[in-house]
PDB file of C-alpha atoms in Angstrom:
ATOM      1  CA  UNK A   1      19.557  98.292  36.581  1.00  0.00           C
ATOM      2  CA  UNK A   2      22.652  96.062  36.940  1.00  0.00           C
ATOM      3  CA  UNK A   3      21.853  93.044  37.760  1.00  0.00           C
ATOM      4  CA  UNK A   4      23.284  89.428  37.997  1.00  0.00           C
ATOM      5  CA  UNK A   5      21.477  85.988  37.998  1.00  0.00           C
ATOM      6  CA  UNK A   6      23.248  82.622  38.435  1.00  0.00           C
ATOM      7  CA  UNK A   7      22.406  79.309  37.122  1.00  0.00           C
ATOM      8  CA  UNK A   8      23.132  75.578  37.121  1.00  0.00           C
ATOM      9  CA  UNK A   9      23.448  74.598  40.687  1.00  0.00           C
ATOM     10  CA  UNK A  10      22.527  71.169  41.984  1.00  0.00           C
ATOM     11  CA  UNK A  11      23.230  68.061  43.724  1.00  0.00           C
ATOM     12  CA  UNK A  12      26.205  66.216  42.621  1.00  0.00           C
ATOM     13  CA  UNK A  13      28.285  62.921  43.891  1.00  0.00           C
ATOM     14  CA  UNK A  14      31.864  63.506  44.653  1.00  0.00           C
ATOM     15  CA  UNK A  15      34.058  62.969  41.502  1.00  0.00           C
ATOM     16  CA  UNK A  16      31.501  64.796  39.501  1.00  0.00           C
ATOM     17  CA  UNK A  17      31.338  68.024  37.785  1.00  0.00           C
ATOM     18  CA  UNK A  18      28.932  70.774  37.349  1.00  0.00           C
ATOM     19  CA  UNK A  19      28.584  74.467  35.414  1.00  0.00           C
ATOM     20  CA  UNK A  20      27.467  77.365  36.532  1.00  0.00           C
ATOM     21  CA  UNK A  21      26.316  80.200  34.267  1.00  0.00           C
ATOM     22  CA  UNK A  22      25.971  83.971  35.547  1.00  0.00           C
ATOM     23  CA  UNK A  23      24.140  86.261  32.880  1.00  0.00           C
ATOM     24  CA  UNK A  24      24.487  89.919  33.117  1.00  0.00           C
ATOM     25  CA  UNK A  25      22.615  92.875  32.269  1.00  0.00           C
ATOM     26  CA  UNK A  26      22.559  96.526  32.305  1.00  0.00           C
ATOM     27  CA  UNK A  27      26.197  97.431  32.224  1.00  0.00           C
ATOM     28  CA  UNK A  28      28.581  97.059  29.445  1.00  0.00           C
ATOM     29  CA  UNK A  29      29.835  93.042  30.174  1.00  0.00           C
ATOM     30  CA  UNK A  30      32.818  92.648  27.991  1.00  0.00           C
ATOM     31  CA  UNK A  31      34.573  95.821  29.836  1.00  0.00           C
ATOM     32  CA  UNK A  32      33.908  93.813  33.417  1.00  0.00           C
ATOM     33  CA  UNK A  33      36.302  91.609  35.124  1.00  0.00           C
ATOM     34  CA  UNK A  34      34.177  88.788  36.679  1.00  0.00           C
ATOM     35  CA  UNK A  35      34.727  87.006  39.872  1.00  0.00           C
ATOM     36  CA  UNK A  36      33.106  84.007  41.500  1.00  0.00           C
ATOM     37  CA  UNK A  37      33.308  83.754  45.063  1.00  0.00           C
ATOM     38  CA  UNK A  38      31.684  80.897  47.021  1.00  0.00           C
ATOM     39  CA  UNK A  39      30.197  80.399  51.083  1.00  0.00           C
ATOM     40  CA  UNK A  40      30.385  77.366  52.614  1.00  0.00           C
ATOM     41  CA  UNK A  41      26.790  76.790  54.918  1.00  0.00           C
ATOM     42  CA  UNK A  42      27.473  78.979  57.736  1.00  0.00           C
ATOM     43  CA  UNK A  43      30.694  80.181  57.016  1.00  0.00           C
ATOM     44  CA  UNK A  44      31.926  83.084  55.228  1.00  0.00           C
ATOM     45  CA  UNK A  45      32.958  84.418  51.943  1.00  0.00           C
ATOM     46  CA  UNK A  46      35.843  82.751  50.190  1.00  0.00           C
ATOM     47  CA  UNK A  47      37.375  83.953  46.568  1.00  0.00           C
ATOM     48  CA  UNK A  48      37.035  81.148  43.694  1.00  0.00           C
ATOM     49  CA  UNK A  49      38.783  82.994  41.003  1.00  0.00           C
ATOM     50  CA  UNK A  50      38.648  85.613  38.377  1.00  0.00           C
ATOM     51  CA  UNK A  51      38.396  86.422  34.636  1.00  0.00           C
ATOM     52  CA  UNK A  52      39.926  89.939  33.722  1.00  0.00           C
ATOM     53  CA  UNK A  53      38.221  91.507  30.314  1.00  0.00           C
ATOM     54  CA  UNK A  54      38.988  90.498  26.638  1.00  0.00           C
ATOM     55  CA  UNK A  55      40.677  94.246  26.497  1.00  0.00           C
ATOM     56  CA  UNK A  56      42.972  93.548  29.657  1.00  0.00           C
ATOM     57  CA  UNK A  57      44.220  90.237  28.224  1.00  0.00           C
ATOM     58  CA  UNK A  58      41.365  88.087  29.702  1.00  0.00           C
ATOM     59  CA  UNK A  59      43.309  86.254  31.810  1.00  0.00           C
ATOM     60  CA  UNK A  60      41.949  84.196  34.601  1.00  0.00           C
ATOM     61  CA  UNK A  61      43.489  83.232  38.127  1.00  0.00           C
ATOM     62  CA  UNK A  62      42.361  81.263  40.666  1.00  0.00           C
ATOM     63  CA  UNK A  63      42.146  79.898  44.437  1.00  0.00           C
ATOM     64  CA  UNK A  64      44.700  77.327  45.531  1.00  0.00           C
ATOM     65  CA  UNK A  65      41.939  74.835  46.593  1.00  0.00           C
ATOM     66  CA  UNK A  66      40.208  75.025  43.273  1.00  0.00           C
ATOM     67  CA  UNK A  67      43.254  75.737  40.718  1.00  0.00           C
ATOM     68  CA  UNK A  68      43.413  72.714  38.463  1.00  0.00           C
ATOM     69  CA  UNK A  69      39.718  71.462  38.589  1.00  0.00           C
ATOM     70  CA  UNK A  70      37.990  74.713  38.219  1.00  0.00           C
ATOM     71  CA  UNK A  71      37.830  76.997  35.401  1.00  0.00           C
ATOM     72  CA  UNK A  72      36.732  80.160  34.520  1.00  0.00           C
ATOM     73  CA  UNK A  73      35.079  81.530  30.881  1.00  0.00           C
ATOM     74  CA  UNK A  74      33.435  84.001  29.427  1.00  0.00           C
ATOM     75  CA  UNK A  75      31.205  84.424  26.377  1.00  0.00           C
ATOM     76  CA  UNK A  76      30.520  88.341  25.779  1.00  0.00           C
ATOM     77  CA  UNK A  77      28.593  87.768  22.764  1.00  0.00           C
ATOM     78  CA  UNK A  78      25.995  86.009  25.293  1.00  0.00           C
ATOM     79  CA  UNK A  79      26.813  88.816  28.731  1.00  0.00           C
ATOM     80  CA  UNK A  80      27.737  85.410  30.251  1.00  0.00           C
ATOM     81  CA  UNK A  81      30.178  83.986  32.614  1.00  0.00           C
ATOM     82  CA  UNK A  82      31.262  80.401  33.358  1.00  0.00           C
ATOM     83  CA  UNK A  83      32.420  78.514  36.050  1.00  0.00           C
ATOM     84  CA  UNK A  84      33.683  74.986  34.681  1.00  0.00           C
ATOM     85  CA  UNK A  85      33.724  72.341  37.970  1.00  0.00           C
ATOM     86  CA  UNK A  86      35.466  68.939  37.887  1.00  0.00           C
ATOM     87  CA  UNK A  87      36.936  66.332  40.264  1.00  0.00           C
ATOM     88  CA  UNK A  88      34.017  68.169  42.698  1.00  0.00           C
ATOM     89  CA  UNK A  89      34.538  67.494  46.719  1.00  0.00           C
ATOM     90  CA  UNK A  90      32.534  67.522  49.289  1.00  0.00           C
ATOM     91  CA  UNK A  91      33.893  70.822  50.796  1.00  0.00           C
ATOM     92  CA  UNK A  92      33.332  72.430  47.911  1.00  0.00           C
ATOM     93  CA  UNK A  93      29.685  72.403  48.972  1.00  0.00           C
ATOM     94  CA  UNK A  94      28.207  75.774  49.157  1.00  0.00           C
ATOM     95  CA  UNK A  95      26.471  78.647  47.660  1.00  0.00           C
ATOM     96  CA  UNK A  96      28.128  80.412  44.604  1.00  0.00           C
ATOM     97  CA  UNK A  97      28.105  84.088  43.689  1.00  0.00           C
ATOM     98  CA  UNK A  98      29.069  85.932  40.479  1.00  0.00           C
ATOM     99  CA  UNK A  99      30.245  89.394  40.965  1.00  0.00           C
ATOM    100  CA  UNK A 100      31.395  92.423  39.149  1.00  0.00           C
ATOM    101  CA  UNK A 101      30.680  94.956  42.425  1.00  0.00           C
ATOM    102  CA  UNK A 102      26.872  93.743  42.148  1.00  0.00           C
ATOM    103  CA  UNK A 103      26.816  90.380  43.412  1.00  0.00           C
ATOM    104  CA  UNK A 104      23.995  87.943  42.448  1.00  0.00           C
ATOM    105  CA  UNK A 105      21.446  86.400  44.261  1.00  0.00           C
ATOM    106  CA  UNK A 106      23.634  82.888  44.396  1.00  0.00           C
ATOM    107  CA  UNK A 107      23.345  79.392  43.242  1.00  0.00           C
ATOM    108  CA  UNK A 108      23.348  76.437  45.484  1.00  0.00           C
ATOM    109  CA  UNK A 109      25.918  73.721  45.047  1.00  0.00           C
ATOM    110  CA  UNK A 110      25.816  70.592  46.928  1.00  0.00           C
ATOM    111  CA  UNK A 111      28.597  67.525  46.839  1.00  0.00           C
ATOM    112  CA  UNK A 112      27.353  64.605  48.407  1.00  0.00           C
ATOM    113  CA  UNK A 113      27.131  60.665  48.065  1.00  0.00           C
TER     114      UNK A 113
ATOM    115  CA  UNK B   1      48.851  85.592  49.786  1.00  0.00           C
ATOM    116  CA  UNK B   2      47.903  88.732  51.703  1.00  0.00           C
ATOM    117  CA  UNK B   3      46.114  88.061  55.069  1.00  0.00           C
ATOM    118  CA  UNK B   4      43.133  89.719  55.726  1.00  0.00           C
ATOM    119  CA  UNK B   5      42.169  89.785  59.831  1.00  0.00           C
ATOM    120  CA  UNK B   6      38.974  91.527  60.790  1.00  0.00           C
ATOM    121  CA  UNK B   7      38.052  92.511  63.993  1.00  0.00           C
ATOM    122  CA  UNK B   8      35.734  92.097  66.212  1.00  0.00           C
ATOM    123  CA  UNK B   9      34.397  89.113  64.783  1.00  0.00           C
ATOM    124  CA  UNK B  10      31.001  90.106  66.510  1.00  0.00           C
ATOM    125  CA  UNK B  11      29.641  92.525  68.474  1.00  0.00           C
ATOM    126  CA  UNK B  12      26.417  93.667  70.000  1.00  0.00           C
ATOM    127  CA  UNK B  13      24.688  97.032  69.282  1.00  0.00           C
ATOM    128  CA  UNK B  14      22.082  98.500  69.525  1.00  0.00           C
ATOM    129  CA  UNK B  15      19.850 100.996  67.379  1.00  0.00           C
ATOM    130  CA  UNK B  16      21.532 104.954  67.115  1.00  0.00           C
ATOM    131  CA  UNK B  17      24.738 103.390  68.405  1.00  0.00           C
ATOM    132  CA  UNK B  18      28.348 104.301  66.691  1.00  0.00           C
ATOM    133  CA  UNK B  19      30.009 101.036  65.663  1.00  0.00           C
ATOM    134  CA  UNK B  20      33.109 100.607  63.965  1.00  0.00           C
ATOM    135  CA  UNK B  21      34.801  97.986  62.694  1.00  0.00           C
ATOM    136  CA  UNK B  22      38.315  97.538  61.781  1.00  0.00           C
ATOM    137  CA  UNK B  23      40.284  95.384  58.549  1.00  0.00           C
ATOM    138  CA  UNK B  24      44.277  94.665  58.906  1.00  0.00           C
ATOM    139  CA  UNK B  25      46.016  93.510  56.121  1.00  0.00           C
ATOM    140  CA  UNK B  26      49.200  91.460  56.153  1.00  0.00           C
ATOM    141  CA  UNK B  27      50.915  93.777  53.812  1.00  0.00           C
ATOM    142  CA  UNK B  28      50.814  97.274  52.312  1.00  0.00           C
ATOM    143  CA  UNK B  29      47.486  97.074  49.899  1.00  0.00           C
ATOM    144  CA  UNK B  30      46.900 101.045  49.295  1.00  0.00           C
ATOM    145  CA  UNK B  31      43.805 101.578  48.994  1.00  0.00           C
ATOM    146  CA  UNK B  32      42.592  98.545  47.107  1.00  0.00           C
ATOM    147  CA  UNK B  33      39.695  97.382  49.635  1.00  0.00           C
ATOM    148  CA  UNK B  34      36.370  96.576  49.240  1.00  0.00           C
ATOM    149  CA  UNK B  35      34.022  96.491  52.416  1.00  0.00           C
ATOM    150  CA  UNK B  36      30.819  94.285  51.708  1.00  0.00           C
ATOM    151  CA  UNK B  37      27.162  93.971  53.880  1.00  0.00           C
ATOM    152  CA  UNK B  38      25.710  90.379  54.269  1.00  0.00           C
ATOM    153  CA  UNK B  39      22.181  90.182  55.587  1.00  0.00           C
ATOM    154  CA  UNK B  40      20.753  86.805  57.312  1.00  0.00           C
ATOM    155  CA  UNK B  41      19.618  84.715  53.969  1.00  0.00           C
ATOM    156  CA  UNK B  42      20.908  86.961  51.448  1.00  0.00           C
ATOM    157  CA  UNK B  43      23.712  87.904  48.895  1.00  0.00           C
ATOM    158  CA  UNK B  44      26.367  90.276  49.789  1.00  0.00           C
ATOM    159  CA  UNK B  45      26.128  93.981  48.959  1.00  0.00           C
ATOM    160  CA  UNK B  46      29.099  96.147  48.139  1.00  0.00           C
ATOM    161  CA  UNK B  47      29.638  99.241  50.774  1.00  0.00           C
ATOM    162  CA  UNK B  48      32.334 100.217  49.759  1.00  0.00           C
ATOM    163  CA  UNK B  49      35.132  99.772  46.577  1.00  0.00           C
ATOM    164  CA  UNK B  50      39.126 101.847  47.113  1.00  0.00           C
ATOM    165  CA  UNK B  51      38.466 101.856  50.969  1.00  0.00           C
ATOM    166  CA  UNK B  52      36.374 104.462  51.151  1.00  0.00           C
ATOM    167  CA  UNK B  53      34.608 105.089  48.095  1.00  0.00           C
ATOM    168  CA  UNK B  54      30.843 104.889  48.966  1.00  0.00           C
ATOM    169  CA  UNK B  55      28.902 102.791  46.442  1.00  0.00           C
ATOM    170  CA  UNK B  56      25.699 103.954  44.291  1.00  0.00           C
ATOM    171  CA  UNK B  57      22.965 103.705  46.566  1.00  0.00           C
ATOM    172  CA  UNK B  58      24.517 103.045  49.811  1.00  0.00           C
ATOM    173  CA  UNK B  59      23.342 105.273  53.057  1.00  0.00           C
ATOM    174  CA  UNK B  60      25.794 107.977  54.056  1.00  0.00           C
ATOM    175  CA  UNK B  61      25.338 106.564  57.521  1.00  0.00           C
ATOM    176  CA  UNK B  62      28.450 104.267  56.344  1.00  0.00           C
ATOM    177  CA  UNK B  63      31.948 105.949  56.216  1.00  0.00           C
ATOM    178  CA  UNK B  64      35.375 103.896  55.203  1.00  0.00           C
ATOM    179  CA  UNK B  65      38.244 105.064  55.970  1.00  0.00           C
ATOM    180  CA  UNK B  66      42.855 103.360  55.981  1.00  0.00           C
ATOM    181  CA  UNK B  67      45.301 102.931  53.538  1.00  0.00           C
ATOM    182  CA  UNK B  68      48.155 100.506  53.435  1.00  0.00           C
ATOM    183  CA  UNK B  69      47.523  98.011  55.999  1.00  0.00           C
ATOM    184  CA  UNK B  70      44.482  99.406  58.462  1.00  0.00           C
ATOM    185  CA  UNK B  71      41.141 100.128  57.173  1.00  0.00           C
ATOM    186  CA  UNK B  72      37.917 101.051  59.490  1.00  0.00           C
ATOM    187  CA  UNK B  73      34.201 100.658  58.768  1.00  0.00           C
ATOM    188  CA  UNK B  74      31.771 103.081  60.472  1.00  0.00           C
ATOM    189  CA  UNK B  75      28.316 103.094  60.951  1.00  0.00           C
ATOM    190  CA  UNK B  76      27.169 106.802  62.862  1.00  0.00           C
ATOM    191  CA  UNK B  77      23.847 105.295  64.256  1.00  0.00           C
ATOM    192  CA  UNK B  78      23.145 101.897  63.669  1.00  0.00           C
ATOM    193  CA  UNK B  79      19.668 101.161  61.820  1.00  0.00           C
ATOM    194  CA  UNK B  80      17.841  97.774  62.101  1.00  0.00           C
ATOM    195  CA  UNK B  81      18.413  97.187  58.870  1.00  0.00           C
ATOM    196  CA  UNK B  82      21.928  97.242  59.689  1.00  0.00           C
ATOM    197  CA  UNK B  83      22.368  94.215  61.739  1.00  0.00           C
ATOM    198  CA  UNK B  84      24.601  91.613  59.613  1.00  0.00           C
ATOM    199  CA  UNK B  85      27.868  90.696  58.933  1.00  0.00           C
ATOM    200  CA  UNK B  86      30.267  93.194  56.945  1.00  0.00           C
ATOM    201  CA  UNK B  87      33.338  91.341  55.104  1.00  0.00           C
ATOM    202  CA  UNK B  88      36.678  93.532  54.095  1.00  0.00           C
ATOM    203  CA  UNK B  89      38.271  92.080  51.045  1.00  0.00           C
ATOM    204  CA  UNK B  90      41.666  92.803  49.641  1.00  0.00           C
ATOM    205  CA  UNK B  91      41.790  93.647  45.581  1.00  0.00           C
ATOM    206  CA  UNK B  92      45.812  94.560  45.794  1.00  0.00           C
ATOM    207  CA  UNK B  93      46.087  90.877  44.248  1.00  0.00           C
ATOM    208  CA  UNK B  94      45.275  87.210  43.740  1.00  0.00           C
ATOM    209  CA  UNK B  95      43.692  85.328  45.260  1.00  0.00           C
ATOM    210  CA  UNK B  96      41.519  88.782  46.533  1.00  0.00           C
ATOM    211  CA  UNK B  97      41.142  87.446  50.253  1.00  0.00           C
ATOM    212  CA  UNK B  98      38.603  88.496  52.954  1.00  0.00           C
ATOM    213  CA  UNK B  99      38.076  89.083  56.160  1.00  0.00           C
ATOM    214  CA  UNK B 100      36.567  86.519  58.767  1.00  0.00           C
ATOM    215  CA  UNK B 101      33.467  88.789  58.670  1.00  0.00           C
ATOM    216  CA  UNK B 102      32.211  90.942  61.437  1.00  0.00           C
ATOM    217  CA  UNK B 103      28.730  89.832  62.732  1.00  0.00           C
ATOM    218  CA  UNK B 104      26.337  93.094  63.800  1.00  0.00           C
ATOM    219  CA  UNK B 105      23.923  91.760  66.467  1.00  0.00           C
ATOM    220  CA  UNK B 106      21.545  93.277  68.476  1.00  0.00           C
TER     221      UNK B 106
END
């Protein structure tokens, strides 16, 4: 079964930084290009960024809102995925999903004084 | 970046009814469109991946249909378990927008 799970979400203060982890299983990891995508509390789906496969040059992009304070990593050796957070804001408050087609269950992030 | 507008942004059905929901992109995208399902509380579920491939697992209830810049969900007969909010999502190119989302109410 493919499956997802996220990890490291919390409560943070503004200025902070945070790292979320997404470990994968049941499909072959290092072919996948990964994507975070985030939600906002009762709105909808918004793109965070991507990290394309070791064998497609492993590249990552990103949103405009987060480019420069987010970034993106993988470790295959672990069927991991990273998403680095810095300078955090309050609007980037939300839950965060890890996604290769499956999506996983989500990990709560929370910026607040 | 490519605009994604969805539309309606809700609508209310109810169980056996036909309901379709339409995706316009800003620009030409092919076919490179995902359609998504997002249920009250929970994690999105991928539909549908190249407009109108059907995903492992996914009730042939759901059709998806367009190419280039208008795309169309359908449900033939709404089940409860269909009432959420469906998301279209562009993967022509960074950053992969979506939709507003399309609420499914009773």
């Amino acid at each position: 079964e493919v499956q997802l799970v996220e990890s490291g979400g919390g409560l943070v203060k503004p200025g902070g930084s945070l790292r979320l982890s997404c470990a994968g299983s049941g499909f072959t990891f290092s072919d996948a290009w990964m994507t975070w995508v985030r939600q906002a509390p009762g709105k909808g789906l918004e793109w965070v960024g991507r990290i394309k496969s070791k064998t497609d040059g492993g590249t990552t992009e990103y949103a405009a809102p987060v480019k420069g304070r987010f970034t993106i990593s993988r470790d295959d050796s672990r069927n991991t995925l990273y998403l680095q957070m810095n300078s955090l804001k309050i609007e980037d408050t939300g839950v965060y999903y890890c996604t290769a087609r499956t999506w996983g269950q989500g990990t709560m992030v929370t910026v607040s004084s | 970046d490519i605009q994604m507008t969805q539309s309606p942004p809700s609508l209310s059905a109810s169980v056996g009814d036909r309901v379709t929901i339409t995706c316009r992109a800003s620009q030409n995208i092919g076919t490179y469109l995902y359609w998504s399902q997002q249920r009250p509380g929970k994690a999105p579920k991928l539909l549908f991946y190249t407009a109108s491939s059907l995903q492992t697992g996914v009730p042939s209830r759901f059709s998806g249909s367009g190419s280039g810049t208008e795309f169309t969900l359908t449900i033939s007969s709404l089940q409860p378990e269909d009432f959420a909010t469906y998301y279209c999502q562009q993967t022509y190119s960074a950053p992969l927008t979506f939709g507003g989302g399309t609420k499914v109410e009773i």
